[in-house]
Short mmCIF file of C-alpha atoms and ligand atoms in Angstrom, two decimals:
data_model
loop_
_atom_site.label_atom_id
_atom_site.label_comp_id
_atom_site.label_asym_id
_atom_site.label_seq_id
_atom_site.Cartn_x
_atom_site.Cartn_y
_atom_site.Cartn_z
CA MET A 188 84.78 93.74 97.78
CA THR A 189 87.30 93.72 100.37
CA LEU A 190 90.23 95.78 99.78
CA ARG A 191 93.79 95.31 101.57
CA ALA A 192 95.75 98.60 102.28
CA TRP A 193 99.47 97.85 103.70
CA ALA A 194 101.76 100.56 104.80
CA PRO A 195 105.18 99.72 106.06
CA GLY A 196 107.25 101.35 108.79
CA ARG A 197 110.62 103.31 108.20
CA VAL A 198 113.90 103.37 109.69
CA THR A 199 116.23 106.81 109.11
CA LEU A 200 119.63 105.81 107.99
CA ILE A 201 120.57 109.04 108.59
CA GLY A 202 119.00 112.53 108.43
CA ASP A 203 117.21 113.12 111.75
CA HIS A 204 115.46 116.28 112.81
CA THR A 205 115.98 117.94 109.72
CA ASP A 206 112.79 117.46 107.88
CA TYR A 207 111.08 120.41 109.75
CA THR A 208 113.45 122.75 108.59
CA GLY A 209 113.18 121.98 105.08
CA GLY A 210 116.70 119.86 105.03
CA ARG A 211 117.63 116.46 103.70
CA ALA A 212 116.93 112.81 105.20
CA LEU A 213 117.42 109.33 104.09
CA PRO A 214 114.78 106.86 105.37
CA MET A 215 113.73 103.57 104.13
CA ALA A 216 111.04 101.48 104.28
CA ILE A 217 111.24 98.39 106.57
CA GLY A 218 109.52 95.04 106.15
CA LEU A 219 107.32 95.27 108.84
CA GLY A 220 103.93 97.42 108.71
CA ILE A 221 100.25 98.04 109.15
CA GLU A 222 97.57 96.09 107.15
CA LEU A 223 94.16 97.22 106.90
CA LEU A 224 91.43 94.79 105.52
CA ALA A 225 88.00 96.56 105.15
CA ASP A 226 84.91 96.83 102.86
CA ARG A 227 83.60 100.07 102.17
CA ALA A 228 79.85 99.80 103.72
CA SER A 229 77.16 102.21 105.16
CA ASP A 230 78.03 105.37 106.77
CA TRP A 231 80.09 104.84 109.65
CA ILE A 232 84.03 103.94 109.88
CA ILE A 233 84.40 100.94 112.26
CA LEU A 234 87.58 99.52 112.68
CA GLY A 235 88.96 96.93 115.18
CA SER A 236 92.54 96.04 115.77
CA GLU A 237 93.93 92.69 116.42
CA GLU A 238 96.54 94.23 118.42
CA LEU A 239 95.19 97.41 119.98
CA ALA A 240 92.39 97.85 122.45
CA GLY A 241 88.77 99.39 121.36
CA VAL A 242 87.31 99.75 118.10
CA ALA A 243 87.48 102.81 116.35
CA GLU A 244 83.72 103.81 115.69
CA LEU A 245 83.36 107.26 113.69
CA PRO A 246 80.97 108.96 111.98
CA LEU A 247 81.72 110.46 108.40
CA THR A 248 82.03 114.09 109.66
CA ILE A 249 84.29 114.69 112.44
CA ASP A 250 85.01 118.16 113.78
CA ASP A 251 87.57 117.20 116.48
CA PRO A 252 89.63 114.11 116.08
CA SER A 253 91.82 114.98 119.09
CA LYS A 254 89.09 114.09 121.50
CA VAL A 255 88.12 110.63 119.97
CA GLU A 256 88.50 107.32 122.21
CA PRO A 257 90.79 105.25 121.81
CA GLY A 258 93.54 106.94 121.32
CA TRP A 259 94.95 105.13 118.06
CA ALA A 260 91.21 106.16 116.66
CA ARG A 261 92.31 109.89 116.58
CA TYR A 262 94.79 109.09 113.30
CA VAL A 263 91.93 107.24 111.95
CA ALA A 264 89.63 110.19 112.71
CA ALA A 265 92.03 112.88 111.77
CA VAL A 266 92.35 111.00 108.03
CA VAL A 267 88.67 111.08 107.93
CA ARG A 268 88.51 114.68 108.68
CA GLU A 269 90.90 115.06 105.70
CA LEU A 270 89.26 113.11 103.30
CA ARG A 271 85.58 113.64 104.25
CA PRO A 272 84.93 110.24 102.50
CA THR A 273 80.95 109.74 101.02
CA ASP A 274 81.11 106.16 102.08
CA GLY A 275 81.96 104.44 105.23
CA LEU A 276 84.16 101.22 106.09
CA THR A 277 84.27 98.15 107.91
CA GLY A 278 87.39 96.50 108.62
CA THR A 279 90.31 95.08 111.08
CA LEU A 280 93.69 96.52 111.06
CA HIS A 281 96.49 94.10 111.98
CA SER A 282 100.17 95.14 112.62
CA ASN A 283 103.25 93.68 113.20
CA LEU A 284 104.88 97.03 113.40
CA PRO A 285 105.81 98.21 117.16
CA ILE A 286 103.72 101.17 118.29
CA GLY A 287 105.54 104.35 119.75
CA ARG A 288 109.18 102.96 119.10
CA GLY A 289 110.35 105.39 116.28
CA LEU A 290 109.52 103.20 113.30
CA SER A 291 106.45 105.55 112.17
CA SER A 292 103.80 103.35 113.27
CA SER A 293 101.28 106.56 113.34
CA ALA A 294 102.42 107.35 109.76
CA ALA A 295 101.71 103.95 108.63
CA LEU A 296 98.23 103.88 110.46
CA GLU A 297 97.38 107.20 108.46
CA VAL A 298 98.53 105.84 105.14
CA ALA A 299 96.63 102.82 105.37
CA VAL A 300 93.71 104.22 106.21
CA ALA A 301 94.01 107.37 103.72
CA ALA A 302 94.48 104.75 100.92
CA MET A 303 91.91 102.63 101.84
CA LEU A 304 89.40 105.91 101.88
CA GLY A 305 90.78 106.80 98.25
CA ALA A 306 93.62 108.94 98.72
CA ASN A 307 95.69 108.65 95.58
CA LEU A 308 99.09 106.99 96.50
CA ARG A 309 100.76 107.71 93.09
CA ASP A 310 100.46 111.54 94.19
CA PRO A 311 102.57 110.65 97.17
CA VAL A 312 103.42 114.58 98.19
CA ALA A 313 99.55 115.30 98.08
CA ALA A 314 98.79 112.09 99.83
CA ALA A 315 101.68 112.70 102.39
CA GLN A 316 100.70 116.36 102.98
CA LEU A 317 97.15 114.96 103.57
CA CYS A 318 98.71 112.46 106.22
CA ARG A 319 100.70 114.91 107.80
CA ARG A 320 97.98 117.47 108.71
CA ALA A 321 95.93 114.50 109.96
CA GLU A 322 99.11 114.02 112.24
CA HIS A 323 98.74 117.66 113.55
CA ARG A 324 94.92 117.35 114.06
CA ALA A 325 95.00 113.98 115.58
CA VAL A 326 97.65 114.59 118.32
CA GLY A 327 98.70 118.48 117.86
CA VAL A 328 102.62 117.78 116.81
CA LEU A 329 103.68 119.51 114.17
CA CYS A 330 105.77 116.87 112.66
CA GLY A 331 107.63 117.17 109.40
CA ILE A 332 107.09 115.09 106.20
CA MET A 333 109.68 112.53 106.46
CA ASP A 334 107.80 109.73 108.00
CA GLN A 335 104.62 110.22 105.31
CA LEU A 336 106.78 110.49 102.52
CA ALA A 337 108.91 107.35 103.26
CA VAL A 338 105.99 105.29 103.97
CA ILE A 339 104.32 106.07 100.57
CA ALA A 340 107.22 106.83 98.41
CA ALA A 341 109.80 104.04 99.62
CA VAL A 342 111.30 102.07 96.88
CA GLU A 343 112.47 98.49 97.00
CA ASP A 344 116.00 98.18 97.80
CA HIS A 345 116.75 101.77 97.56
CA ALA A 346 117.26 104.29 100.45
CA LEU A 347 114.82 107.44 99.63
CA ARG A 348 116.60 110.73 99.59
CA LEU A 349 114.15 113.63 100.75
CA ASP A 350 114.49 117.36 100.10
CA CYS A 351 112.07 118.44 102.76
CA HIS A 352 111.84 121.97 101.33
CA SER A 353 111.31 121.14 97.42
CA LEU A 354 109.81 117.73 98.45
CA GLU A 355 112.10 116.07 95.77
CA MET A 356 112.52 112.40 96.25
CA THR A 357 115.51 110.63 94.70
CA PRO A 358 115.79 106.82 95.39
CA VAL A 359 119.35 105.65 96.39
CA PRO A 360 120.37 102.22 95.43
CA PHE A 361 121.70 100.06 98.64
CA PRO A 362 124.63 98.46 97.97
CA ALA A 363 124.96 94.58 97.26
CA GLY A 364 125.81 92.44 100.51
CA ILE A 365 124.92 94.53 103.36
CA GLU A 366 121.73 94.99 105.67
CA VAL A 367 119.94 96.90 108.18
CA VAL A 368 119.06 95.86 111.65
CA VAL A 369 116.64 97.62 113.85
CA VAL A 370 117.14 97.08 117.64
CA ASP A 371 114.36 98.18 120.23
CA SER A 372 115.41 99.93 123.39
CA GLY A 373 112.31 98.96 125.01
CA GLN A 374 111.52 102.47 125.82
CA GLN A 375 108.22 103.59 124.60
CA ARG A 376 107.88 107.38 123.47
CA GLU A 377 105.22 109.40 122.42
CA LEU A 378 106.12 112.76 120.46
CA GLU A 379 103.25 114.80 121.99
CA SER A 380 104.89 114.10 125.50
CA SER A 381 108.46 114.57 124.25
CA PRO A 382 110.51 117.85 123.93
CA TYR A 383 110.03 117.55 120.08
CA GLU A 384 107.83 120.75 119.58
CA THR A 385 110.75 122.40 122.05
CA ARG A 386 113.24 121.32 119.56
CA ARG A 387 111.47 122.78 116.71
CA ALA A 388 110.95 125.90 118.49
CA GLU A 389 114.94 126.39 119.26
CA CYS A 390 115.50 125.64 115.60
CA GLY A 391 112.96 128.53 114.83
CA LEU A 392 115.03 130.77 117.32
CA ALA A 393 118.36 129.78 115.93
CA GLU A 394 116.58 130.86 112.24
CA SER A 395 116.04 134.21 113.67
CA HIS A 396 119.82 134.59 114.28
CA ILE A 397 121.33 132.76 111.03
CA GLY A 398 118.40 132.38 108.62
CA PRO A 399 116.93 129.19 107.20
CA LEU A 400 118.65 125.96 108.80
CA ARG A 401 118.42 124.28 105.29
CA LEU A 402 120.57 126.99 103.60
CA ALA A 403 122.76 127.74 106.78
CA THR A 404 126.21 125.89 107.31
CA PRO A 405 127.86 124.74 110.42
CA ASN A 406 130.29 127.73 110.05
CA ASP A 407 126.99 130.02 110.58
CA ALA A 408 125.66 127.61 113.23
CA GLU A 409 128.99 128.47 115.30
CA THR A 410 128.25 132.48 114.92
CA ILE A 411 125.25 131.92 117.17
CA ASP A 412 125.84 133.57 120.60
CA ASP A 413 123.60 131.63 122.80
CA PRO A 414 125.40 128.27 123.26
CA LEU A 415 122.05 126.17 123.43
CA LEU A 416 120.83 127.54 120.02
CA ARG A 417 124.26 127.17 118.79
CA ARG A 418 124.41 123.26 119.27
CA ARG A 419 120.90 122.79 117.92
CA ALA A 420 121.94 124.86 114.54
CA ARG A 421 125.20 122.95 114.38
CA HIS A 422 123.29 119.63 114.63
CA VAL A 423 121.06 120.42 111.80
CA THR A 424 123.41 121.96 109.77
CA THR A 425 126.06 119.19 110.09
CA GLU A 426 123.56 116.31 109.63
CA ASN A 427 122.39 118.14 106.31
CA GLN A 428 125.66 117.64 105.02
CA ARG A 429 126.03 114.12 106.46
CA VAL A 430 122.96 112.97 104.67
CA ASP A 431 124.70 113.93 101.20
CA ALA A 432 128.15 112.69 102.36
CA PHE A 433 126.48 109.31 103.33
CA ILE A 434 124.83 108.97 100.02
CA THR A 435 128.30 109.32 98.52
CA ALA A 436 129.94 106.87 100.50
CA LEU A 437 127.32 104.57 99.53
CA GLY A 438 127.70 104.99 96.15
CA ALA A 439 131.27 104.54 96.47
CA GLN A 440 130.74 101.03 98.41
CA ASP A 441 132.75 102.74 101.16
CA LEU A 442 130.77 101.53 104.10
CA ARG A 443 133.61 102.15 106.71
CA HIS A 444 132.97 105.62 106.00
CA ALA A 445 128.86 105.51 105.77
CA GLY A 446 129.27 103.94 109.22
CA GLU A 447 131.50 106.86 110.48
CA LEU A 448 128.95 109.25 109.22
CA MET A 449 126.14 107.13 111.41
CA ALA A 450 128.24 107.51 114.54
CA ALA A 451 128.90 111.35 114.01
CA SER A 452 125.04 111.80 113.65
CA HIS A 453 124.38 109.51 116.52
CA ALA A 454 126.89 111.64 118.51
CA SER A 455 125.42 114.93 117.17
CA LEU A 456 121.78 114.13 117.95
CA ARG A 457 123.38 113.02 121.39
CA ASP A 458 125.55 115.96 122.15
CA ASP A 459 124.39 119.04 120.56
CA TYR A 460 120.62 118.06 119.70
CA GLU A 461 119.92 116.21 123.30
CA VAL A 462 117.35 113.86 122.10
CA SER A 463 119.42 110.28 122.87
CA THR A 464 118.87 108.62 126.05
CA PRO A 465 121.66 106.17 128.06
CA GLN A 466 119.43 103.11 126.56
CA LEU A 467 120.25 104.12 123.02
CA ASP A 468 123.66 105.25 123.81
CA ALA A 469 124.49 101.86 125.48
CA LEU A 470 122.96 99.82 122.35
CA VAL A 471 124.85 101.91 119.70
CA ALA A 472 128.07 101.53 121.56
CA HIS A 473 127.13 97.65 121.69
CA LEU A 474 126.32 97.53 118.01
CA ARG A 475 129.61 99.43 116.81
CA GLY A 476 131.78 96.98 118.84
CA THR A 477 129.76 94.10 117.15
CA PRO A 478 132.04 92.63 114.14
CA GLY A 479 130.38 93.17 110.78
CA VAL A 480 128.60 96.31 111.63
CA TYR A 481 129.69 99.36 109.80
CA GLY A 482 127.76 102.06 112.08
CA ALA A 483 124.66 102.36 114.41
CA ARG A 484 122.47 105.48 115.38
CA LEU A 485 119.26 106.43 116.77
CA THR A 486 116.45 106.29 114.04
CA GLY A 487 113.76 108.89 114.17
CA ALA A 488 112.87 111.31 116.73
CA GLY A 489 114.94 109.48 119.56
CA PHE A 490 113.85 110.05 123.18
CA GLY A 491 113.54 106.05 123.09
CA GLY A 492 112.34 103.86 120.68
CA CYS A 493 114.94 101.83 118.20
CA VAL A 494 118.29 101.96 116.94
CA VAL A 495 119.37 101.29 113.22
CA ALA A 496 122.44 99.19 112.24
CA LEU A 497 124.23 99.02 108.78
CA CYS A 498 126.03 95.46 108.49
CA ALA A 499 127.46 92.87 106.32
CA ALA A 500 124.36 90.41 105.38
CA GLY A 501 124.17 87.78 107.82
CA THR A 502 126.03 89.45 110.74
CA LEU A 503 125.51 88.00 114.22
CA ILE A 504 123.72 90.16 116.62
CA ASP A 505 123.44 89.44 120.09
CA LEU A 506 120.46 91.78 120.68
CA PRO A 507 117.11 91.40 120.36
CA VAL A 508 116.44 92.24 116.70
CA VAL A 509 113.01 93.75 115.70
CA TRP A 510 113.82 93.42 111.83
CA ARG A 511 116.66 93.00 109.80
CA GLY A 512 116.79 93.27 106.02
CA ARG A 513 117.45 95.72 102.64
CA PRO A 514 114.87 98.26 102.00
CA GLY A 515 111.28 97.49 101.23
CA GLY A 516 108.64 99.57 99.18
CA GLY A 517 105.93 101.47 100.03
CA ALA A 518 102.28 101.51 100.62
CA LEU A 519 99.94 99.74 98.65
CA LEU A 520 96.22 98.94 97.88
CA THR A 521 95.10 95.71 96.44
CA GLU A 522 91.92 93.94 95.88
CA GLU A 523 93.73 90.58 97.05
CA PRO A 524 93.06 90.27 100.61
CA SER A 525 96.10 88.23 102.60
CA LEU A 526 97.41 88.72 106.31
CA VAL A 527 100.49 90.40 107.17
CA ASP A 528 102.51 87.17 108.34
C1 LIG B 249 109.33 111.96 113.85
C2 LIG B 249 108.69 113.21 113.08
C3 LIG B 249 109.47 113.43 111.53
C4 LIG B 249 110.86 113.73 112.11
C5 LIG B 249 111.59 112.75 113.02
C6 LIG B 249 112.86 112.96 113.50
O1 LIG B 249 109.53 110.68 113.27
O2 LIG B 249 107.48 112.65 112.87
O3 LIG B 249 108.87 114.31 111.19
O4 LIG B 249 111.17 115.07 112.33
O5 LIG B 249 110.90 112.39 114.05
O6 LIG B 249 113.78 113.03 112.03
#
């Protein structure tokens, strides 16, 4: 019997670089994703890909996924290493999600493979933690939990508020008459070769001055003597506040204010956290000047990748749009094979 696992990509509407200090984030699933069609068979994992070169050809017992080739198969191997399945798989991956563009393609791949190998998606926290451990093992990046939680637990027509300390997830209704637009900067980036780990370490140093950043206020951040650590802490503490202010603005249909908060978030990521690029800044500026757009910001880790804009439904966008629409649902495992269009 052929099974179909499907896992979406995500954008962060607001709340980036907050998850790994246990802060708050507001991601949503987009309508692009990764599909895996496979049969449980034999005692090997053999997965081809329509978009990526090479084949993931793996035994069921793997010790070090980080050495596996081709590179994308490391994520598959790391999930196998976590789940230690007793049966193999033969199948094909198909993705309409751009890879390495800040849309959580790696989390989507991990989740699709984990679902196919029997991870329980109805326990989203456990499944997300498993996939996050796999990401650590595959590429050595200590990412937060946002991407994996969003990919698994996203709710259609809602954004998902995450408390990345308690792991509480709260669906936030998405107002009528608006949509999200995703524009690609064309700048490829990989977390493992970016300053992501440096930022994480800087947060750790800031915490040695003022305690857990998730509990700290922007005023606490201003007491840090070191100017660089002060800026990093300022981003995290203000971004945590912006997440809840944005949710309040959405609830009040105050889209103008929601857009201002997105602008403030982008400025904070650019100036205090230093994860933007001139290309991302230019796209955000262009989108903010487009009639019908309420707000725009970089989304995900930054260092390249995509920007996200919130706009009135049907707004004319004169940039190459990767995806536009309303929030989609989370990952699925079904018995009905059907192709992603
Ligand atoms: C990447 C990581 C996430 C999160 C974002 C930034 O997507 O995988 O855990 O830290 O960057 O918000």
